């Protein structure tokens, strides 16, 4: 295989996926003094738009080749990035093949160039490529890489070759601290509410039990919830009277606090 007379810059193809339309421009320079025909191939032809995908570059001249990653494919690639910020699929590859333009095609190429609406160069060169053996072609392989958007804190963005987690700003740290404090306070309030509900249920049961005992003893019960006073007849024990008063007081506090 002959050595290539084309210089291609950059040496690898890179697409910035933070861009709305990820695009790379290759500069193809013919360092020889003869006309060279070239064509661009890729392992994923449906993923990219290459313009021009083939053409003729004169000796000593440079031509730009624009390679664009289609938007829907860019979205698909972002979804295929793993949790380590790496693209899980095999990297796409490009192949640039070139050959010296055959004399019988020079006039056809010049005619296509001069006409405003002439044939596409791919049509002009199609027969020549068919007549050219692989041993006559020179080839340059380029590997494709993707640069993913910078990962913002708390956002699912990843960066393959240039992964950057980024540091938290002071505002983010402060907000996170306040959020954690609020969560802890909410947990404490919930626990206290549950504890008071349990105490209320126990106090209610005990009070009901005392009322039934008083009624069974034939005494008269008179409970003032607001003042927390209890009067009994029939020789009701003093400790039971005090207990009823304490529970009445607690019950009034619980109800007034609005936790029930």
PDB file of C-alpha atoms in Angstrom:
ATOM      1  CA  UNK A   1       0.000   0.000   0.000  1.00  0.00           C
ATOM      2  CA  UNK A   2       1.516   3.364  -1.001  1.00  0.00           C
ATOM      3  CA  UNK A   3       2.130   6.040   1.606  1.00  0.00           C
ATOM      4  CA  UNK A   4      -0.514   8.734   1.911  1.00  0.00           C
ATOM      5  CA  UNK A   5       0.074  12.154   0.439  1.00  0.00           C
ATOM      6  CA  UNK A   6      -2.743  13.582   2.521  1.00  0.00           C
ATOM      7  CA  UNK A   7      -2.197  15.344   5.833  1.00  0.00           C
ATOM      8  CA  UNK A   8      -5.284  15.220   8.033  1.00  0.00           C
ATOM      9  CA  UNK A   9      -5.899  17.436  11.025  1.00  0.00           C
ATOM     10  CA  UNK A  10      -6.908  16.803  13.741  1.00  0.00           C
ATOM     11  CA  UNK A  11      -5.511  13.290  14.097  1.00  0.00           C
ATOM     12  CA  UNK A  12      -8.646  12.072  15.880  1.00  0.00           C
ATOM     13  CA  UNK A  13     -12.286  13.046  15.618  1.00  0.00           C
ATOM     14  CA  UNK A  14     -13.959  14.431  18.707  1.00  0.00           C
ATOM     15  CA  UNK A  15     -17.553  15.484  19.300  1.00  0.00           C
ATOM     16  CA  UNK A  16     -18.619  17.800  22.120  1.00  0.00           C
ATOM     17  CA  UNK A  17     -22.051  16.522  23.184  1.00  0.00           C
ATOM     18  CA  UNK A  18     -22.803  19.717  25.106  1.00  0.00           C
ATOM     19  CA  UNK A  19     -23.177  21.394  21.716  1.00  0.00           C
ATOM     20  CA  UNK A  20     -26.588  21.583  20.087  1.00  0.00           C
ATOM     21  CA  UNK A  21     -25.140  20.210  16.838  1.00  0.00           C
ATOM     22  CA  UNK A  22     -21.905  18.309  17.591  1.00  0.00           C
ATOM     23  CA  UNK A  23     -19.599  18.872  14.619  1.00  0.00           C
ATOM     24  CA  UNK A  24     -15.948  18.330  13.744  1.00  0.00           C
ATOM     25  CA  UNK A  25     -14.146  19.855  10.768  1.00  0.00           C
ATOM     26  CA  UNK A  26     -11.274  17.900   9.259  1.00  0.00           C
ATOM     27  CA  UNK A  27      -8.655  19.749   7.243  1.00  0.00           C
ATOM     28  CA  UNK A  28      -7.351  17.558   4.442  1.00  0.00           C
ATOM     29  CA  UNK A  29      -4.157  18.871   2.856  1.00  0.00           C
ATOM     30  CA  UNK A  30      -2.618  17.451  -0.300  1.00  0.00           C
ATOM     31  CA  UNK A  31       1.144  17.664   0.189  1.00  0.00           C
ATOM     32  CA  UNK A  32       1.863  16.290  -3.283  1.00  0.00           C
ATOM     33  CA  UNK A  33       1.824  18.126  -6.623  1.00  0.00           C
ATOM     34  CA  UNK A  34      -0.839  15.916  -8.222  1.00  0.00           C
ATOM     35  CA  UNK A  35      -4.594  15.788  -7.844  1.00  0.00           C
ATOM     36  CA  UNK A  36      -5.823  13.296  -5.277  1.00  0.00           C
ATOM     37  CA  UNK A  37      -9.308  11.871  -5.003  1.00  0.00           C
ATOM     38  CA  UNK A  38     -10.469  10.910  -1.512  1.00  0.00           C
ATOM     39  CA  UNK A  39     -13.523   9.463   0.199  1.00  0.00           C
ATOM     40  CA  UNK A  40     -14.534   9.240   3.840  1.00  0.00           C
ATOM     41  CA  UNK A  41     -15.990   6.052   5.327  1.00  0.00           C
ATOM     42  CA  UNK A  42     -17.234   5.276   8.821  1.00  0.00           C
ATOM     43  CA  UNK A  43     -18.315   2.235  10.813  1.00  0.00           C
ATOM     44  CA  UNK A  44     -21.597   4.054  11.630  1.00  0.00           C
ATOM     45  CA  UNK A  45     -22.769   5.704   8.377  1.00  0.00           C
ATOM     46  CA  UNK A  46     -26.312   6.345   9.666  1.00  0.00           C
ATOM     47  CA  UNK A  47     -24.986   8.251  12.659  1.00  0.00           C
ATOM     48  CA  UNK A  48     -23.027  10.934  10.842  1.00  0.00           C
ATOM     49  CA  UNK A  49     -23.426  13.447   8.033  1.00  0.00           C
ATOM     50  CA  UNK A  50     -20.174  13.914   6.095  1.00  0.00           C
ATOM     51  CA  UNK A  51     -19.871  16.805   3.637  1.00  0.00           C
ATOM     52  CA  UNK A  52     -18.232  16.263   1.271  1.00  0.00           C
ATOM     53  CA  UNK A  53     -17.897  12.531   1.730  1.00  0.00           C
ATOM     54  CA  UNK A  54     -15.650  12.402  -1.348  1.00  0.00           C
ATOM     55  CA  UNK A  55     -13.949  14.938  -3.568  1.00  0.00           C
ATOM     56  CA  UNK A  56     -10.752  15.861  -5.357  1.00  0.00           C
ATOM     57  CA  UNK A  57      -8.107  18.069  -3.751  1.00  0.00           C
ATOM     58  CA  UNK A  58      -5.492  19.698  -5.928  1.00  0.00           C
ATOM     59  CA  UNK A  59      -1.775  19.499  -5.235  1.00  0.00           C
ATOM     60  CA  UNK A  60      -0.667  21.772  -2.387  1.00  0.00           C
ATOM     61  CA  UNK A  61      -4.275  22.663  -1.535  1.00  0.00           C
ATOM     62  CA  UNK A  62      -6.389  22.099   1.603  1.00  0.00           C
ATOM     63  CA  UNK A  63     -10.054  21.116   1.788  1.00  0.00           C
ATOM     64  CA  UNK A  64     -12.429  21.139   4.764  1.00  0.00           C
ATOM     65  CA  UNK A  65     -14.592  18.101   5.485  1.00  0.00           C
ATOM     66  CA  UNK A  66     -17.442  18.723   7.884  1.00  0.00           C
ATOM     67  CA  UNK A  67     -18.618  15.745   9.992  1.00  0.00           C
ATOM     68  CA  UNK A  68     -21.795  16.231  12.005  1.00  0.00           C
ATOM     69  CA  UNK A  69     -23.258  13.908  14.619  1.00  0.00           C
ATOM     70  CA  UNK A  70     -27.017  13.705  14.161  1.00  0.00           C
ATOM     71  CA  UNK A  71     -29.019  15.083  17.090  1.00  0.00           C
ATOM     72  CA  UNK A  72     -31.038  11.923  17.765  1.00  0.00           C
ATOM     73  CA  UNK A  73     -27.819   9.894  17.775  1.00  0.00           C
ATOM     74  CA  UNK A  74     -26.225  12.298  20.256  1.00  0.00           C
ATOM     75  CA  UNK A  75     -29.155  11.772  22.640  1.00  0.00           C
ATOM     76  CA  UNK A  76     -28.836   8.015  22.241  1.00  0.00           C
ATOM     77  CA  UNK A  77     -25.116   8.110  23.036  1.00  0.00           C
ATOM     78  CA  UNK A  78     -25.741  10.069  26.243  1.00  0.00           C
ATOM     79  CA  UNK A  79     -28.125   7.351  27.424  1.00  0.00           C
ATOM     80  CA  UNK A  80     -25.530   4.644  26.755  1.00  0.00           C
ATOM     81  CA  UNK A  81     -22.959   6.141  29.128  1.00  0.00           C
ATOM     82  CA  UNK A  82     -22.392   3.922  32.175  1.00  0.00           C
ATOM     83  CA  UNK A  83     -22.243   5.028  35.833  1.00  0.00           C
ATOM     84  CA  UNK A  84     -18.463   5.552  35.583  1.00  0.00           C
ATOM     85  CA  UNK A  85     -18.875   8.156  32.862  1.00  0.00           C
ATOM     86  CA  UNK A  86     -17.671   5.812  30.105  1.00  0.00           C
ATOM     87  CA  UNK A  87     -19.256   5.121  26.751  1.00  0.00           C
ATOM     88  CA  UNK A  88     -20.129   1.443  26.868  1.00  0.00           C
ATOM     89  CA  UNK A  89     -20.069   0.789  23.117  1.00  0.00           C
ATOM     90  CA  UNK A  90     -17.035   0.300  20.857  1.00  0.00           C
ATOM     91  CA  UNK A  91     -15.687   3.629  19.577  1.00  0.00           C
ATOM     92  CA  UNK A  92     -16.740   4.642  16.093  1.00  0.00           C
ATOM     93  CA  UNK A  93     -14.026   4.743  13.467  1.00  0.00           C
ATOM     94  CA  UNK A  94     -13.429   6.694  10.280  1.00  0.00           C
ATOM     95  CA  UNK A  95     -11.379   5.686   7.265  1.00  0.00           C
ATOM     96  CA  UNK A  96     -10.097   8.164   4.685  1.00  0.00           C
ATOM     97  CA  UNK A  97      -8.963   6.563   1.451  1.00  0.00           C
ATOM     98  CA  UNK A  98      -7.216   8.395  -1.368  1.00  0.00           C
ATOM     99  CA  UNK A  99      -5.755   7.722  -4.796  1.00  0.00           C
ATOM    100  CA  UNK A 100      -4.174   9.786  -7.537  1.00  0.00           C
ATOM    101  CA  UNK A 101      -6.827  11.046  -9.936  1.00  0.00           C
ATOM    102  CA  UNK A 102      -6.631   9.143 -13.188  1.00  0.00           C
ATOM    103  CA  UNK A 103      -5.966  11.310 -16.270  1.00  0.00           C
ATOM    104  CA  UNK A 104      -9.189  10.284 -18.014  1.00  0.00           C
ATOM    105  CA  UNK A 105     -11.219  11.694 -15.113  1.00  0.00           C
ATOM    106  CA  UNK A 106      -9.558  15.122 -14.881  1.00  0.00           C
ATOM    107  CA  UNK A 107     -11.765  16.688 -17.529  1.00  0.00           C
ATOM    108  CA  UNK A 108     -14.913  15.233 -15.940  1.00  0.00           C
ATOM    109  CA  UNK A 109     -13.916  16.622 -12.538  1.00  0.00           C
ATOM    110  CA  UNK A 110     -13.196  20.079 -13.948  1.00  0.00           C
ATOM    111  CA  UNK A 111     -16.530  20.068 -15.736  1.00  0.00           C
ATOM    112  CA  UNK A 112     -18.373  19.152 -12.520  1.00  0.00           C
ATOM    113  CA  UNK A 113     -16.560  21.949 -10.676  1.00  0.00           C
ATOM    114  CA  UNK A 114     -17.359  24.584 -13.286  1.00  0.00           C
ATOM    115  CA  UNK A 115     -21.043  23.848 -13.528  1.00  0.00           C
ATOM    116  CA  UNK A 116     -23.204  25.541 -10.924  1.00  0.00           C
ATOM    117  CA  UNK A 117     -25.535  22.555 -10.706  1.00  0.00           C
ATOM    118  CA  UNK A 118     -23.093  19.912 -11.860  1.00  0.00           C
ATOM    119  CA  UNK A 119     -23.079  16.278 -10.862  1.00  0.00           C
ATOM    120  CA  UNK A 120     -22.115  15.470  -7.283  1.00  0.00           C
ATOM    121  CA  UNK A 121     -18.501  14.423  -7.030  1.00  0.00           C
ATOM    122  CA  UNK A 122     -19.635  11.054  -5.666  1.00  0.00           C
ATOM    123  CA  UNK A 123     -21.366  10.390  -9.011  1.00  0.00           C
ATOM    124  CA  UNK A 124     -18.393  11.621 -11.003  1.00  0.00           C
ATOM    125  CA  UNK A 125     -15.915   9.402  -9.134  1.00  0.00           C
ATOM    126  CA  UNK A 126     -18.122   6.339  -8.669  1.00  0.00           C
ATOM    127  CA  UNK A 127     -16.763   4.477 -11.704  1.00  0.00           C
ATOM    128  CA  UNK A 128     -13.173   5.384 -10.879  1.00  0.00           C
ATOM    129  CA  UNK A 129     -13.480   3.863  -7.383  1.00  0.00           C
ATOM    130  CA  UNK A 130     -14.820   0.669  -8.919  1.00  0.00           C
ATOM    131  CA  UNK A 131     -11.827   0.492 -11.245  1.00  0.00           C
ATOM    132  CA  UNK A 132      -9.312   1.112  -8.457  1.00  0.00           C
ATOM    133  CA  UNK A 133      -7.847  -1.876  -6.628  1.00  0.00           C
ATOM    134  CA  UNK A 134      -7.283  -1.857  -2.878  1.00  0.00           C
ATOM    135  CA  UNK A 135      -3.523  -2.014  -3.400  1.00  0.00           C
ATOM    136  CA  UNK A 136      -3.652   1.378  -5.120  1.00  0.00           C
ATOM    137  CA  UNK A 137      -5.457   3.071  -2.239  1.00  0.00           C
ATOM    138  CA  UNK A 138      -3.807   4.844   0.669  1.00  0.00           C
ATOM    139  CA  UNK A 139      -5.746   4.787   3.930  1.00  0.00           C
ATOM    140  CA  UNK A 140      -5.771   6.797   7.132  1.00  0.00           C
ATOM    141  CA  UNK A 141      -7.749   5.597  10.151  1.00  0.00           C
ATOM    142  CA  UNK A 142      -9.233   8.015  12.658  1.00  0.00           C
ATOM    143  CA  UNK A 143     -10.860   7.105  15.967  1.00  0.00           C
ATOM    144  CA  UNK A 144     -13.892   8.922  17.273  1.00  0.00           C
ATOM    145  CA  UNK A 145     -14.369  10.046  20.885  1.00  0.00           C
ATOM    146  CA  UNK A 146     -17.194  11.861  22.645  1.00  0.00           C
ATOM    147  CA  UNK A 147     -16.825  14.657  25.163  1.00  0.00           C
ATOM    148  CA  UNK A 148     -19.792  14.652  27.520  1.00  0.00           C
ATOM    149  CA  UNK A 149     -21.295  17.689  29.289  1.00  0.00           C
ATOM    150  CA  UNK A 150     -19.727  18.620  32.613  1.00  0.00           C
ATOM    151  CA  UNK A 151     -21.519  16.986  35.495  1.00  0.00           C
ATOM    152  CA  UNK A 152     -23.277  19.503  37.722  1.00  0.00           C
ATOM    153  CA  UNK A 153     -23.887  18.552  41.371  1.00  0.00           C
ATOM    154  CA  UNK A 154     -27.022  16.443  41.688  1.00  0.00           C
ATOM    155  CA  UNK A 155     -27.489  16.197  37.929  1.00  0.00           C
ATOM    156  CA  UNK A 156     -27.142  13.055  35.851  1.00  0.00           C
ATOM    157  CA  UNK A 157     -24.521  14.270  33.398  1.00  0.00           C
ATOM    158  CA  UNK A 158     -21.332  12.432  32.622  1.00  0.00           C
ATOM    159  CA  UNK A 159     -18.133  13.120  30.832  1.00  0.00           C
ATOM    160  CA  UNK A 160     -16.265  10.308  29.100  1.00  0.00           C
ATOM    161  CA  UNK A 161     -12.680  11.343  28.390  1.00  0.00           C
ATOM    162  CA  UNK A 162     -12.826  14.511  30.458  1.00  0.00           C
ATOM    163  CA  UNK A 163     -15.055  13.499  33.325  1.00  0.00           C
ATOM    164  CA  UNK A 164     -15.338  16.176  35.963  1.00  0.00           C
ATOM    165  CA  UNK A 165     -17.528  15.783  39.018  1.00  0.00           C
ATOM    166  CA  UNK A 166     -17.102  19.405  40.024  1.00  0.00           C
ATOM    167  CA  UNK A 167     -17.005  20.742  43.588  1.00  0.00           C
ATOM    168  CA  UNK A 168     -19.959  21.908  45.627  1.00  0.00           C
ATOM    169  CA  UNK A 169     -20.302  25.663  45.976  1.00  0.00           C
ATOM    170  CA  UNK A 170     -20.746  27.205  49.414  1.00  0.00           C
ATOM    171  CA  UNK A 171     -24.414  27.934  48.659  1.00  0.00           C
ATOM    172  CA  UNK A 172     -25.058  24.299  47.762  1.00  0.00           C
ATOM    173  CA  UNK A 173     -23.339  23.085  50.938  1.00  0.00           C
ATOM    174  CA  UNK A 174     -25.373  25.529  53.062  1.00  0.00           C
ATOM    175  CA  UNK A 175     -28.663  24.472  51.469  1.00  0.00           C
ATOM    176  CA  UNK A 176     -27.792  20.818  51.913  1.00  0.00           C
ATOM    177  CA  UNK A 177     -27.022  21.398  55.598  1.00  0.00           C
ATOM    178  CA  UNK A 178     -30.333  23.199  56.131  1.00  0.00           C
ATOM    179  CA  UNK A 179     -32.189  20.454  54.324  1.00  0.00           C
ATOM    180  CA  UNK A 180     -30.643  17.778  56.563  1.00  0.00           C
ATOM    181  CA  UNK A 181     -31.515  19.784  59.672  1.00  0.00           C
ATOM    182  CA  UNK A 182     -35.111  20.116  58.492  1.00  0.00           C
ATOM    183  CA  UNK A 183     -35.362  16.375  57.852  1.00  0.00           C
ATOM    184  CA  UNK A 184     -34.020  15.590  61.326  1.00  0.00           C
ATOM    185  CA  UNK A 185     -36.417  18.060  62.941  1.00  0.00           C
ATOM    186  CA  UNK A 186     -39.351  16.524  61.059  1.00  0.00           C
ATOM    187  CA  UNK A 187     -38.360  13.060  62.267  1.00  0.00           C
ATOM    188  CA  UNK A 188     -38.197  14.321  65.856  1.00  0.00           C
ATOM    189  CA  UNK A 189     -41.628  15.950  65.578  1.00  0.00           C
ATOM    190  CA  UNK A 190     -43.115  12.759  64.184  1.00  0.00           C
ATOM    191  CA  UNK A 191     -41.610  10.735  67.019  1.00  0.00           C
ATOM    192  CA  UNK A 192     -42.904  13.182  69.639  1.00  0.00           C
ATOM    193  CA  UNK A 193     -46.368  13.147  68.067  1.00  0.00           C
ATOM    194  CA  UNK A 194     -46.471   9.343  68.188  1.00  0.00           C
ATOM    195  CA  UNK A 195     -45.301   9.363  71.806  1.00  0.00           C
ATOM    196  CA  UNK A 196     -48.022  11.840  72.830  1.00  0.00           C
ATOM    197  CA  UNK A 197     -50.678   9.850  71.006  1.00  0.00           C
ATOM    198  CA  UNK A 198     -49.635   6.749  72.917  1.00  0.00           C
ATOM    199  CA  UNK A 199     -49.731   8.661  76.227  1.00  0.00           C
ATOM    200  CA  UNK A 200     -53.149  10.038  75.377  1.00  0.00           C
ATOM    201  CA  UNK A 201     -54.542   6.585  74.641  1.00  0.00           C
ATOM    202  CA  UNK A 202     -53.145   5.216  77.905  1.00  0.00           C
ATOM    203  CA  UNK A 203     -54.546   8.164  79.876  1.00  0.00           C
ATOM    204  CA  UNK A 204     -57.949   7.725  78.242  1.00  0.00           C
ATOM    205  CA  UNK A 205     -58.040   4.054  79.145  1.00  0.00           C
ATOM    206  CA  UNK A 206     -57.026   4.767  82.724  1.00  0.00           C
ATOM    207  CA  UNK A 207     -59.593   7.540  83.062  1.00  0.00           C
ATOM    208  CA  UNK A 208     -62.313   5.285  81.702  1.00  0.00           C
ATOM    209  CA  UNK A 209     -61.297   2.605  84.156  1.00  0.00           C
ATOM    210  CA  UNK A 210     -61.496   5.084  87.050  1.00  0.00           C
ATOM    211  CA  UNK A 211     -64.930   6.287  85.953  1.00  0.00           C
ATOM    212  CA  UNK A 212     -66.223   2.735  85.851  1.00  0.00           C
ATOM    213  CA  UNK A 213     -64.762   2.097  89.323  1.00  0.00           C
ATOM    214  CA  UNK A 214     -66.415   5.205  90.758  1.00  0.00           C
ATOM    215  CA  UNK A 215     -69.726   4.322  89.166  1.00  0.00           C
ATOM    216  CA  UNK A 216     -69.541   0.756  90.508  1.00  0.00           C
ATOM    217  CA  UNK A 217     -68.810   2.120  94.007  1.00  0.00           C
ATOM    218  CA  UNK A 218     -71.985   4.234  93.916  1.00  0.00           C
ATOM    219  CA  UNK A 219     -70.096   7.521  94.201  1.00  0.00           C
ATOM    220  CA  UNK A 220     -70.674  10.701  92.257  1.00  0.00           C
ATOM    221  CA  UNK A 221     -67.939  11.850  89.899  1.00  0.00           C
ATOM    222  CA  UNK A 222     -67.410  15.409  88.939  1.00  0.00           C
ATOM    223  CA  UNK A 223     -64.416  16.228  86.745  1.00  0.00           C
ATOM    224  CA  UNK A 224     -63.621  19.706  85.564  1.00  0.00           C
ATOM    225  CA  UNK A 225     -61.231  19.289  82.649  1.00  0.00           C
ATOM    226  CA  UNK A 226     -60.238  22.946  82.479  1.00  0.00           C
ATOM    227  CA  UNK A 227     -59.445  23.354  86.180  1.00  0.00           C
ATOM    228  CA  UNK A 228     -58.218  19.823  86.701  1.00  0.00           C
ATOM    229  CA  UNK A 229     -60.280  19.301  89.926  1.00  0.00           C
ATOM    230  CA  UNK A 230     -62.088  16.161  90.978  1.00  0.00           C
ATOM    231  CA  UNK A 231     -64.624  15.701  93.795  1.00  0.00           C
ATOM    232  CA  UNK A 232     -65.838  12.299  94.860  1.00  0.00           C
ATOM    233  CA  UNK A 233     -68.199  10.784  97.400  1.00  0.00           C
ATOM    234  CA  UNK A 234     -68.425   7.383  98.860  1.00  0.00           C
ATOM    235  CA  UNK A 235     -64.899   7.290 100.374  1.00  0.00           C
ATOM    236  CA  UNK A 236     -62.940   7.266  97.051  1.00  0.00           C
ATOM    237  CA  UNK A 237     -59.151   6.977  97.803  1.00  0.00           C
ATOM    238  CA  UNK A 238     -57.153  10.200  97.637  1.00  0.00           C
ATOM    239  CA  UNK A 239     -54.421   8.779  95.383  1.00  0.00           C
ATOM    240  CA  UNK A 240     -57.009   7.927  92.758  1.00  0.00           C
ATOM    241  CA  UNK A 241     -58.399  11.449  92.921  1.00  0.00           C
ATOM    242  CA  UNK A 242     -54.896  12.880  92.384  1.00  0.00           C
ATOM    243  CA  UNK A 243     -54.233  10.490  89.497  1.00  0.00           C
ATOM    244  CA  UNK A 244     -57.400  11.557  87.732  1.00  0.00           C
ATOM    245  CA  UNK A 245     -56.423  15.203  88.169  1.00  0.00           C
ATOM    246  CA  UNK A 246     -52.950  14.626  86.668  1.00  0.00           C
ATOM    247  CA  UNK A 247     -54.319  12.766  83.649  1.00  0.00           C
ATOM    248  CA  UNK A 248     -56.960  15.429  83.102  1.00  0.00           C
ATOM    249  CA  UNK A 249     -54.262  18.077  83.097  1.00  0.00           C
ATOM    250  CA  UNK A 250     -52.122  16.156  80.592  1.00  0.00           C
ATOM    251  CA  UNK A 251     -55.101  15.542  78.366  1.00  0.00           C
ATOM    252  CA  UNK A 252     -55.947  19.245  78.306  1.00  0.00           C
ATOM    253  CA  UNK A 253     -52.357  20.107  77.335  1.00  0.00           C
ATOM    254  CA  UNK A 254     -52.280  17.571  74.523  1.00  0.00           C
ATOM    255  CA  UNK A 255     -55.561  18.762  73.034  1.00  0.00           C
ATOM    256  CA  UNK A 256     -54.623  22.443  73.273  1.00  0.00           C
ATOM    257  CA  UNK A 257     -51.254  21.800  71.530  1.00  0.00           C
ATOM    258  CA  UNK A 258     -53.091  20.562  68.429  1.00  0.00           C
ATOM    259  CA  UNK A 259     -51.028  17.362  68.128  1.00  0.00           C
ATOM    260  CA  UNK A 260     -54.117  15.146  67.999  1.00  0.00           C
TER     261      UNK A 260
END
